[in-house]
């Protein structure tokens, strides 16, 4: 099972002189003891790249009609895949990135993936045909998946659990707001700046890697080969890598918590990208929007996401402190879940509102208000899920988030392919109502895990060694 926060922080009483740990609770090398300025720069950079990557996922959506024309593409599915193909990269990348980060650290993965992200986005701008465009988008997605996979774990690296909600706000902002501001200029310039920022402003933060480096340095300085990190697994590097590569899959299929929350987020993420790929056509047909004004359709989700983010960020940490105090000072990760219920209720409300106001061609602002309600609900669920998984799986948070990211990206890549057919067969009203009924059926998920989550985690049947 994952180590506790106390072990990662170095709060355990180590009596073995051969075990290397932090030099007391105030050790400045411990990322949780970084200065406020250093943490602020780190989290701001993380927020920047976490927004830039999802921005790339939808940057072509409002212009898909002209892109299809340039490439002489008439197939609807090929057009949709030029948008959602980026998410295929989100499916593949985390399966490798998360395990490697838990062996070699986060910094190296951020830098390598940032380079890949920039290179293949440049390649997309030079793509000669639709096939090349899709392939380049997939590889750009692989590079861009690093902040989504490692971001929550990086927040856990530098903040104690009672402060993670505030830190998680910027990391959660990206996957929601990024796609809504996709249609902007100077994207490649931003990507280049992001690569430089990552290289110079994001030092290593993973306790496992930092203590391994410290132990290696002390072995060299003291010529004492018996020194080992307090977090050492005592596995050979090759065995550790193989074990780590399988960890996200084990978490996905052997942990009911990871599985259920990943499926839930996959459904909501699929809804998000279904709307992104259908907004231009819906608002053109229903309201006569031109290609240039189609970007207005994305404002609602962006505004709603910011509102939901502020709500979840402000409420989460305060609620955790209150519930922990009420429980005699004993913290449970499930204290992160109550805000999720609010988000779970808002999602179907937003879908019903958007679908029927657009179906009846009421004022164009009304369906955008519906998407704002939807965006608010999704971001609350996303942030609650992320903080819960981080608190529940501590040092293996990256693998838990990898399982979550892969599942939601897989659905996000393929569900939009059915969007146009759904609306043609059922109309905007009943089509979105169908999505709303599915979301409504998932409302009990946060309530179930709030009540039974601790018991599930402590049950021997699910006490898997990750």
Tab-separated table of C-alpha atoms in Angstrom:
chain	number	residue	atom	x	y	z
A	1	UNK	CA	0.000	0.000	0.000
A	2	UNK	CA	1.152	3.628	-0.431
A	3	UNK	CA	3.207	5.226	2.303
A	4	UNK	CA	1.508	7.671	4.622
A	5	UNK	CA	2.089	11.403	4.462
A	6	UNK	CA	4.077	11.136	7.646
A	7	UNK	CA	6.531	8.759	6.041
A	8	UNK	CA	6.905	10.910	2.954
A	9	UNK	CA	7.404	14.008	5.094
A	10	UNK	CA	10.062	12.271	7.118
A	11	UNK	CA	8.118	12.367	10.363
A	12	UNK	CA	8.831	8.771	11.354
A	13	UNK	CA	11.350	7.993	14.097
A	14	UNK	CA	14.326	6.458	12.249
A	15	UNK	CA	16.801	4.643	14.465
A	16	UNK	CA	18.805	2.812	11.781
A	17	UNK	CA	21.928	4.944	11.050
A	18	UNK	CA	22.083	3.500	7.525
A	19	UNK	CA	18.677	4.930	6.589
A	20	UNK	CA	18.725	8.337	4.884
A	21	UNK	CA	15.775	10.628	5.613
A	22	UNK	CA	15.095	14.341	5.764
A	23	UNK	CA	17.172	16.219	8.342
A	24	UNK	CA	14.263	16.803	10.681
A	25	UNK	CA	10.816	18.274	10.050
A	26	UNK	CA	12.265	21.644	8.934
A	27	UNK	CA	14.726	20.330	6.329
A	28	UNK	CA	14.760	22.887	3.482
A	29	UNK	CA	15.451	20.137	0.945
A	30	UNK	CA	12.000	18.728	1.666
A	31	UNK	CA	9.695	20.296	-0.976
A	32	UNK	CA	7.013	20.775	1.679
A	33	UNK	CA	9.412	23.197	3.401
A	34	UNK	CA	10.189	25.273	0.317
A	35	UNK	CA	9.750	29.017	0.714
A	36	UNK	CA	6.390	30.548	-0.169
A	37	UNK	CA	7.986	32.269	-3.172
A	38	UNK	CA	9.481	29.058	-4.526
A	39	UNK	CA	6.171	27.243	-4.125
A	40	UNK	CA	4.333	30.097	-5.842
A	41	UNK	CA	6.657	30.037	-8.858
A	42	UNK	CA	6.432	26.242	-9.044
A	43	UNK	CA	2.628	26.116	-8.855
A	44	UNK	CA	2.221	29.042	-11.293
A	45	UNK	CA	4.416	27.273	-13.838
A	46	UNK	CA	2.505	24.052	-13.289
A	47	UNK	CA	-0.778	25.899	-13.783
A	48	UNK	CA	0.540	27.446	-17.004
A	49	UNK	CA	1.538	24.163	-18.628
A	50	UNK	CA	-1.572	22.427	-17.273
A	51	UNK	CA	-3.673	24.974	-19.163
A	52	UNK	CA	-1.577	25.052	-22.335
A	53	UNK	CA	-1.770	21.314	-22.965
A	54	UNK	CA	-5.592	20.999	-22.939
A	55	UNK	CA	-5.732	24.232	-24.941
A	56	UNK	CA	-3.997	22.343	-27.749
A	57	UNK	CA	-6.622	19.618	-27.613
A	58	UNK	CA	-9.379	21.875	-28.939
A	59	UNK	CA	-7.463	24.644	-30.670
A	60	UNK	CA	-8.612	23.442	-34.103
A	61	UNK	CA	-12.271	22.847	-33.189
A	62	UNK	CA	-13.791	26.168	-34.366
A	63	UNK	CA	-11.821	25.928	-37.645
A	64	UNK	CA	-12.493	22.269	-38.378
A	65	UNK	CA	-14.648	23.135	-41.407
A	66	UNK	CA	-11.843	25.062	-43.119
A	67	UNK	CA	-9.274	22.405	-42.141
A	68	UNK	CA	-11.428	19.696	-43.722
A	69	UNK	CA	-11.727	21.863	-46.822
A	70	UNK	CA	-7.953	22.412	-47.010
A	71	UNK	CA	-7.311	18.661	-46.752
A	72	UNK	CA	-10.265	17.820	-49.028
A	73	UNK	CA	-11.873	15.729	-46.264
A	74	UNK	CA	-15.600	14.972	-46.474
A	75	UNK	CA	-15.831	12.160	-43.907
A	76	UNK	CA	-17.357	13.421	-40.650
A	77	UNK	CA	-15.449	10.880	-38.547
A	78	UNK	CA	-12.071	11.887	-39.989
A	79	UNK	CA	-12.866	15.506	-39.188
A	80	UNK	CA	-13.846	14.688	-35.609
A	81	UNK	CA	-10.757	12.514	-35.189
A	82	UNK	CA	-8.490	15.409	-36.161
A	83	UNK	CA	-9.789	17.041	-32.969
A	84	UNK	CA	-10.135	14.051	-30.656
A	85	UNK	CA	-6.972	12.287	-31.907
A	86	UNK	CA	-5.050	14.474	-29.460
A	87	UNK	CA	-6.801	12.590	-26.665
A	88	UNK	CA	-5.459	9.275	-27.964
A	89	UNK	CA	-2.078	10.656	-26.931
A	90	UNK	CA	-3.577	11.423	-23.533
A	91	UNK	CA	-4.519	7.731	-23.336
A	92	UNK	CA	-1.064	6.407	-24.220
A	93	UNK	CA	1.205	8.911	-22.468
A	94	UNK	CA	0.160	8.468	-18.816
A	95	UNK	CA	0.707	4.700	-18.938
A	96	UNK	CA	4.420	5.376	-19.431
A	97	UNK	CA	4.877	8.819	-17.898
A	98	UNK	CA	3.435	8.064	-14.439
A	99	UNK	CA	5.500	4.908	-13.771
A	100	UNK	CA	8.684	6.510	-15.096
A	101	UNK	CA	8.135	9.545	-12.870
A	102	UNK	CA	7.844	7.311	-9.807
A	103	UNK	CA	11.214	5.768	-10.667
A	104	UNK	CA	13.195	8.667	-12.170
A	105	UNK	CA	11.375	11.703	-10.789
A	106	UNK	CA	8.986	14.275	-12.165
A	107	UNK	CA	11.393	16.922	-13.477
A	108	UNK	CA	12.900	14.799	-16.256
A	109	UNK	CA	9.465	13.744	-17.498
A	110	UNK	CA	8.174	17.323	-17.543
A	111	UNK	CA	11.165	18.441	-19.630
A	112	UNK	CA	11.165	15.555	-22.114
A	113	UNK	CA	7.412	15.642	-22.645
A	114	UNK	CA	7.446	19.430	-22.988
A	115	UNK	CA	9.911	19.102	-25.858
A	116	UNK	CA	7.764	16.474	-27.579
A	117	UNK	CA	4.681	18.638	-27.118
A	118	UNK	CA	6.316	21.614	-28.843
A	119	UNK	CA	7.883	19.619	-31.697
A	120	UNK	CA	4.711	17.800	-32.702
A	121	UNK	CA	2.521	20.890	-32.449
A	122	UNK	CA	4.892	22.566	-34.890
A	123	UNK	CA	4.563	19.456	-37.066
A	124	UNK	CA	0.750	19.809	-36.949
A	125	UNK	CA	1.003	23.302	-38.399
A	126	UNK	CA	3.031	21.873	-41.302
A	127	UNK	CA	0.994	18.674	-41.840
A	128	UNK	CA	0.517	17.939	-45.581
A	129	UNK	CA	-2.663	15.868	-45.206
A	130	UNK	CA	-5.303	14.694	-42.729
A	131	UNK	CA	-3.491	11.426	-41.928
A	132	UNK	CA	-0.306	13.242	-40.944
A	133	UNK	CA	-2.348	15.733	-38.945
A	134	UNK	CA	-3.958	12.955	-36.904
A	135	UNK	CA	-0.621	11.188	-36.244
A	136	UNK	CA	1.099	14.420	-35.197
A	137	UNK	CA	-1.849	15.276	-32.942
A	138	UNK	CA	-1.560	11.898	-31.215
A	139	UNK	CA	2.153	12.401	-30.477
A	140	UNK	CA	1.505	15.980	-29.353
A	141	UNK	CA	-1.073	14.538	-26.963
A	142	UNK	CA	1.481	12.098	-25.551
A	143	UNK	CA	3.836	14.983	-24.774
A	144	UNK	CA	1.006	17.131	-23.469
A	145	UNK	CA	-0.276	14.472	-21.088
A	146	UNK	CA	2.568	15.005	-18.595
A	147	UNK	CA	1.045	17.915	-16.622
A	148	UNK	CA	-2.340	16.179	-16.461
A	149	UNK	CA	-0.701	12.972	-15.232
A	150	UNK	CA	1.858	14.435	-12.831
A	151	UNK	CA	0.227	17.719	-11.813
A	152	UNK	CA	-1.844	16.418	-8.906
A	153	UNK	CA	1.119	14.447	-7.570
A	154	UNK	CA	3.338	17.527	-7.833
A	155	UNK	CA	0.832	19.491	-5.752
A	156	UNK	CA	0.937	16.729	-3.133
A	157	UNK	CA	4.756	16.895	-3.195
A	158	UNK	CA	4.917	20.494	-2.002
A	159	UNK	CA	1.738	21.052	0.037
A	160	UNK	CA	0.536	19.348	3.234
A	161	UNK	CA	-2.861	17.732	2.767
A	162	UNK	CA	-4.790	20.520	4.533
A	163	UNK	CA	-3.520	23.008	1.898
A	164	UNK	CA	-3.783	20.879	-1.254
A	165	UNK	CA	-7.228	22.095	-2.260
A	166	UNK	CA	-5.935	25.592	-2.974
A	167	UNK	CA	-2.930	24.239	-4.864
A	168	UNK	CA	-5.113	21.890	-6.866
A	169	UNK	CA	-7.140	24.812	-8.211
A	170	UNK	CA	-4.537	25.769	-10.812
A	171	UNK	CA	-3.893	22.171	-11.850
A	172	UNK	CA	-7.604	21.530	-12.318
A	173	UNK	CA	-8.104	24.809	-14.163
A	174	UNK	CA	-6.156	23.579	-17.188
A	175	UNK	CA	-8.180	20.542	-18.300
A	176	UNK	CA	-11.396	22.567	-18.143
A	177	UNK	CA	-10.531	26.114	-19.172
A	178	UNK	CA	-7.735	25.223	-21.600
A	179	UNK	CA	-10.009	23.687	-24.248
A	180	UNK	CA	-12.452	26.597	-24.019
A	181	UNK	CA	-9.755	29.133	-24.971
A	182	UNK	CA	-8.274	26.884	-27.634
A	183	UNK	CA	-9.136	29.158	-30.568
A	184	UNK	CA	-6.499	31.832	-29.895
A	185	UNK	CA	-3.409	32.946	-31.751
A	186	UNK	CA	0.296	32.720	-30.853
A	187	UNK	CA	-0.164	29.184	-29.513
A	188	UNK	CA	3.261	27.904	-30.609
A	189	UNK	CA	4.940	30.882	-28.943
A	190	UNK	CA	3.179	30.017	-25.694
A	191	UNK	CA	4.281	26.390	-26.089
A	192	UNK	CA	7.920	27.426	-26.491
A	193	UNK	CA	7.719	29.626	-23.388
A	194	UNK	CA	6.159	26.722	-21.475
A	195	UNK	CA	9.086	24.446	-22.344
A	196	UNK	CA	11.569	27.042	-21.075
A	197	UNK	CA	9.563	27.691	-17.904
A	198	UNK	CA	9.391	23.983	-17.150
A	199	UNK	CA	13.134	23.566	-17.604
A	200	UNK	CA	14.175	26.459	-15.353
A	201	UNK	CA	11.332	27.026	-12.878
A	202	UNK	CA	10.249	23.502	-11.906
A	203	UNK	CA	12.877	21.709	-9.790
A	204	UNK	CA	12.478	18.094	-8.749
A	205	UNK	CA	9.743	17.724	-6.112
A	206	UNK	CA	9.228	13.960	-5.735
A	207	UNK	CA	10.377	12.831	-2.274
A	208	UNK	CA	11.325	9.332	-3.462
A	209	UNK	CA	13.733	10.733	-6.079
A	210	UNK	CA	15.173	13.455	-3.838
A	211	UNK	CA	15.947	11.022	-1.007
A	212	UNK	CA	17.459	8.533	-3.463
A	213	UNK	CA	19.743	11.296	-4.747
A	214	UNK	CA	20.646	12.273	-1.188
A	215	UNK	CA	21.469	8.668	-0.296
A	216	UNK	CA	23.595	8.308	-3.438
A	217	UNK	CA	25.472	11.525	-2.629
A	218	UNK	CA	26.119	10.434	0.971
A	219	UNK	CA	27.315	6.996	-0.161
A	220	UNK	CA	29.843	8.727	-2.397
A	221	UNK	CA	30.940	11.270	0.222
A	222	UNK	CA	31.182	8.826	3.148
A	223	UNK	CA	32.214	5.772	1.113
A	224	UNK	CA	29.495	3.864	2.957
A	225	UNK	CA	27.626	1.613	0.476
A	226	UNK	CA	25.091	0.526	3.113
A	227	UNK	CA	23.262	3.882	3.173
A	228	UNK	CA	19.747	3.677	1.702
A	229	UNK	CA	16.784	6.023	1.372
A	230	UNK	CA	13.941	5.664	3.871
A	231	UNK	CA	11.625	5.283	0.857
A	232	UNK	CA	13.781	2.701	-0.914
A	233	UNK	CA	11.832	-0.258	-2.292
A	234	UNK	CA	14.853	-2.616	-2.206
A	235	UNK	CA	13.976	-3.774	-5.726
A	236	UNK	CA	16.464	-3.863	-8.578
A	237	UNK	CA	16.048	-0.869	-10.940
A	238	UNK	CA	14.785	-3.102	-13.759
A	239	UNK	CA	12.281	-4.870	-11.493
A	240	UNK	CA	11.160	-1.540	-10.022
A	241	UNK	CA	10.530	-0.112	-13.492
A	242	UNK	CA	8.523	-3.145	-14.611
A	243	UNK	CA	6.536	-3.126	-11.358
A	244	UNK	CA	5.850	0.595	-11.779
A	245	UNK	CA	4.739	0.211	-15.402
A	246	UNK	CA	1.962	-2.144	-14.315
A	247	UNK	CA	0.879	-0.012	-11.340
A	248	UNK	CA	-1.692	2.206	-13.158
A	249	UNK	CA	-3.396	-0.868	-14.642
A	250	UNK	CA	-3.439	-2.595	-11.244
A	251	UNK	CA	-4.988	0.460	-9.661
A	252	UNK	CA	-7.581	0.736	-12.400
A	253	UNK	CA	-8.797	-2.844	-12.276
A	254	UNK	CA	-8.120	-3.842	-8.649
A	255	UNK	CA	-9.207	-0.704	-6.800
A	256	UNK	CA	-12.982	-0.061	-6.845
A	257	UNK	CA	-12.294	3.550	-5.917
A	258	UNK	CA	-9.952	4.260	-8.826
A	259	UNK	CA	-12.138	2.297	-11.249
A	260	UNK	CA	-15.448	3.942	-10.325
A	261	UNK	CA	-14.129	7.494	-10.200
A	262	UNK	CA	-12.216	6.996	-13.456
A	263	UNK	CA	-15.341	5.761	-15.236
A	264	UNK	CA	-17.343	8.665	-13.800
A	265	UNK	CA	-14.798	11.221	-14.962
A	266	UNK	CA	-14.571	9.475	-18.340
A	267	UNK	CA	-18.292	9.979	-18.911
A	268	UNK	CA	-18.128	13.677	-17.986
A	269	UNK	CA	-14.951	14.264	-20.005
A	270	UNK	CA	-16.586	12.561	-22.985
A	271	UNK	CA	-19.540	14.933	-22.665
A	272	UNK	CA	-17.155	17.884	-22.609
A	273	UNK	CA	-15.416	16.952	-25.863
A	274	UNK	CA	-18.675	15.917	-27.514
A	275	UNK	CA	-19.886	19.467	-26.951
A	276	UNK	CA	-16.584	20.975	-28.101
A	277	UNK	CA	-16.773	19.143	-31.433
A	278	UNK	CA	-20.471	19.934	-32.017
A	279	UNK	CA	-20.665	23.558	-30.798
A	280	UNK	CA	-19.706	25.134	-34.167
A	281	UNK	CA	-22.336	23.188	-36.101
A	282	UNK	CA	-25.061	23.524	-33.443
A	283	UNK	CA	-24.712	27.289	-33.103
A	284	UNK	CA	-24.407	27.727	-36.869
A	285	UNK	CA	-27.596	25.771	-37.568
A	286	UNK	CA	-29.665	27.002	-34.622
A	287	UNK	CA	-28.481	30.605	-34.370
A	288	UNK	CA	-26.661	31.391	-37.622
A	289	UNK	CA	-23.255	31.870	-35.993
A	290	UNK	CA	-20.409	32.362	-38.468
A	291	UNK	CA	-17.153	30.443	-38.173
A	292	UNK	CA	-15.548	33.534	-36.673
A	293	UNK	CA	-18.166	33.938	-33.949
A	294	UNK	CA	-18.314	30.200	-33.137
A	295	UNK	CA	-15.746	30.766	-30.401
A	296	UNK	CA	-18.436	32.518	-28.334
A	297	UNK	CA	-20.053	29.131	-27.753
A	298	UNK	CA	-17.083	28.095	-25.612
A	299	UNK	CA	-17.349	31.026	-23.199
A	300	UNK	CA	-20.014	29.389	-21.042
A	301	UNK	CA	-17.962	26.333	-20.121
A	302	UNK	CA	-14.934	28.542	-19.446
A	303	UNK	CA	-16.800	30.871	-17.085
A	304	UNK	CA	-18.599	27.998	-15.379
A	305	UNK	CA	-15.303	26.193	-14.883
A	306	UNK	CA	-13.746	29.183	-13.142
A	307	UNK	CA	-16.773	29.529	-10.843
A	308	UNK	CA	-16.696	25.812	-10.016
A	309	UNK	CA	-12.961	25.954	-9.425
A	310	UNK	CA	-13.249	28.840	-6.979
A	311	UNK	CA	-16.078	27.101	-5.148
A	312	UNK	CA	-14.275	23.755	-4.872
A	313	UNK	CA	-10.928	25.321	-4.011
A	314	UNK	CA	-12.303	27.533	-1.247
A	315	UNK	CA	-14.601	24.907	0.240
A	316	UNK	CA	-12.384	21.806	0.029
A	317	UNK	CA	-9.580	22.717	2.466
A	318	UNK	CA	-11.942	24.388	4.946
A	319	UNK	CA	-14.263	21.400	4.935
A	320	UNK	CA	-11.355	18.998	5.459
A	321	UNK	CA	-10.177	20.935	8.522
A	322	UNK	CA	-13.710	21.096	9.935
A	323	UNK	CA	-14.458	17.387	9.443
A	324	UNK	CA	-11.033	16.346	10.754
A	325	UNK	CA	-11.565	18.413	13.905
A	326	UNK	CA	-15.028	16.913	14.333
A	327	UNK	CA	-13.482	13.438	14.027
A	328	UNK	CA	-11.101	14.030	16.923
A	329	UNK	CA	-8.229	15.152	14.704
A	330	UNK	CA	-8.247	11.976	12.597
A	331	UNK	CA	-8.153	12.765	8.886
A	332	UNK	CA	-9.810	10.672	6.170
A	333	UNK	CA	-9.348	11.231	2.402
A	334	UNK	CA	-13.126	10.883	2.037
A	335	UNK	CA	-13.472	14.371	3.526
A	336	UNK	CA	-12.646	15.639	0.007
A	337	UNK	CA	-15.856	14.201	-1.458
A	338	UNK	CA	-18.840	16.302	-0.208
A	339	UNK	CA	-18.304	19.100	-2.788
A	340	UNK	CA	-18.439	16.442	-5.512
A	341	UNK	CA	-22.123	15.883	-4.786
A	342	UNK	CA	-22.862	19.510	-5.691
A	343	UNK	CA	-21.021	19.102	-8.980
A	344	UNK	CA	-22.724	15.788	-9.701
A	345	UNK	CA	-26.133	17.478	-9.429
A	346	UNK	CA	-25.167	20.447	-11.624
A	347	UNK	CA	-24.020	18.261	-14.550
A	348	UNK	CA	-27.440	16.841	-15.572
A	349	UNK	CA	-29.082	20.220	-14.866
A	350	UNK	CA	-26.668	21.875	-17.303
A	351	UNK	CA	-27.241	19.226	-19.976
A	352	UNK	CA	-31.036	19.495	-19.781
A	353	UNK	CA	-30.836	23.312	-19.864
A	354	UNK	CA	-28.444	23.422	-22.843
A	355	UNK	CA	-30.276	20.774	-24.862
A	356	UNK	CA	-33.800	22.133	-24.636
A	357	UNK	CA	-32.980	25.854	-24.934
A	358	UNK	CA	-30.954	25.120	-28.077
A	359	UNK	CA	-33.660	22.773	-29.404
A	360	UNK	CA	-36.332	25.480	-29.031
A	361	UNK	CA	-33.946	28.141	-30.413
A	362	UNK	CA	-34.401	30.397	-27.408
A	363	UNK	CA	-31.998	33.330	-27.064
A	364	UNK	CA	-28.436	32.176	-27.824
A	365	UNK	CA	-27.265	33.205	-24.352
A	366	UNK	CA	-29.534	30.627	-22.698
A	367	UNK	CA	-27.781	27.490	-24.036
A	368	UNK	CA	-24.457	29.128	-23.152
A	369	UNK	CA	-25.740	29.576	-19.588
A	370	UNK	CA	-26.571	25.857	-19.638
A	371	UNK	CA	-22.999	25.014	-20.655
A	372	UNK	CA	-21.754	27.260	-17.825
A	373	UNK	CA	-23.762	25.199	-15.325
A	374	UNK	CA	-22.353	22.036	-16.912
A	375	UNK	CA	-18.777	23.350	-16.802
A	376	UNK	CA	-19.172	24.337	-13.151
A	377	UNK	CA	-20.402	20.855	-12.259
A	378	UNK	CA	-17.701	19.006	-14.192
A	379	UNK	CA	-14.841	21.018	-12.704
A	380	UNK	CA	-16.124	20.465	-9.151
A	381	UNK	CA	-16.257	16.711	-9.789
A	382	UNK	CA	-12.824	16.759	-11.438
A	383	UNK	CA	-11.158	18.674	-8.606
A	384	UNK	CA	-12.804	16.584	-5.887
A	385	UNK	CA	-11.737	13.399	-7.660
A	386	UNK	CA	-8.149	14.582	-8.087
A	387	UNK	CA	-7.675	15.683	-4.477
A	388	UNK	CA	-9.309	12.494	-3.188
A	389	UNK	CA	-7.069	10.226	-5.268
A	390	UNK	CA	-3.970	12.189	-4.248
A	391	UNK	CA	-4.829	12.005	-0.542
A	392	UNK	CA	-5.823	8.338	-0.724
A	393	UNK	CA	-2.784	7.088	-2.679
A	394	UNK	CA	-0.084	9.621	-1.568
A	395	UNK	CA	3.284	8.767	-3.218
A	396	UNK	CA	1.536	6.742	-5.931
A	397	UNK	CA	-0.803	9.607	-6.779
A	398	UNK	CA	0.705	9.875	-10.269
A	399	UNK	CA	-0.274	6.299	-11.086
A	400	UNK	CA	-3.778	6.783	-9.701
A	401	UNK	CA	-4.147	9.930	-11.795
A	402	UNK	CA	-2.701	8.104	-14.806
A	403	UNK	CA	-5.449	5.491	-14.607
A	404	UNK	CA	-7.991	8.289	-14.315
A	405	UNK	CA	-6.508	10.320	-17.190
A	406	UNK	CA	-6.255	7.346	-19.549
A	407	UNK	CA	-9.866	6.313	-18.991
A	408	UNK	CA	-11.359	9.774	-19.364
A	409	UNK	CA	-9.198	10.580	-22.393
A	410	UNK	CA	-10.166	7.339	-24.114
A	411	UNK	CA	-13.852	8.151	-23.801
A	412	UNK	CA	-13.156	11.797	-24.635
A	413	UNK	CA	-11.489	10.709	-27.868
A	414	UNK	CA	-14.237	8.434	-29.154
A	415	UNK	CA	-17.530	9.708	-27.714
A	416	UNK	CA	-17.417	12.887	-29.863
A	417	UNK	CA	-17.478	10.664	-32.949
A	418	UNK	CA	-21.079	9.838	-32.037
A	419	UNK	CA	-22.113	13.417	-31.310
A	420	UNK	CA	-23.409	14.401	-34.740
A	421	UNK	CA	-25.278	11.111	-35.179
A	422	UNK	CA	-26.802	11.448	-31.697
A	423	UNK	CA	-28.212	14.889	-32.440
A	424	UNK	CA	-29.432	13.874	-35.896
A	425	UNK	CA	-31.355	10.903	-34.522
A	426	UNK	CA	-32.686	12.370	-31.263
A	427	UNK	CA	-32.410	16.113	-31.662
A	428	UNK	CA	-30.636	18.500	-29.311
A	429	UNK	CA	-33.307	18.248	-26.616
A	430	UNK	CA	-33.613	14.504	-26.207
A	431	UNK	CA	-30.000	13.871	-27.235
A	432	UNK	CA	-28.669	15.962	-24.360
A	433	UNK	CA	-31.405	14.632	-22.083
A	434	UNK	CA	-30.069	11.114	-22.678
A	435	UNK	CA	-26.633	12.314	-21.562
A	436	UNK	CA	-28.266	14.027	-18.595
A	437	UNK	CA	-30.097	10.890	-17.471
A	438	UNK	CA	-26.808	8.935	-17.521
A	439	UNK	CA	-25.142	11.656	-15.432
A	440	UNK	CA	-28.129	11.671	-13.066
A	441	UNK	CA	-27.711	7.918	-12.495
A	442	UNK	CA	-24.111	8.553	-11.368
A	443	UNK	CA	-24.985	11.078	-8.652
A	444	UNK	CA	-24.819	8.417	-5.854
A	445	UNK	CA	-21.102	7.713	-6.543
A	446	UNK	CA	-19.687	10.449	-4.251
A	447	UNK	CA	-22.192	9.562	-1.520
A	448	UNK	CA	-21.223	5.877	-1.642
A	449	UNK	CA	-17.504	6.551	-1.335
A	450	UNK	CA	-17.984	9.212	1.335
A	451	UNK	CA	-19.766	6.662	3.500
A	452	UNK	CA	-17.918	3.467	2.600
A	453	UNK	CA	-14.625	4.654	1.063
A	454	UNK	CA	-12.518	4.109	4.177
A	455	UNK	CA	-13.957	0.632	4.700
A	456	UNK	CA	-13.225	-0.257	1.066
A	457	UNK	CA	-9.636	0.953	1.333
A	458	UNK	CA	-9.081	-1.058	4.523
A	459	UNK	CA	-10.749	-4.255	3.309
A	460	UNK	CA	-8.188	-7.033	2.806
A	461	UNK	CA	-9.731	-7.939	-0.537
A	462	UNK	CA	-8.712	-4.538	-1.930
A	463	UNK	CA	-5.521	-4.008	0.090
A	464	UNK	CA	-3.387	-4.365	-3.035
A	465	UNK	CA	0.362	-3.713	-2.922
A	466	UNK	CA	0.787	-0.950	-5.481
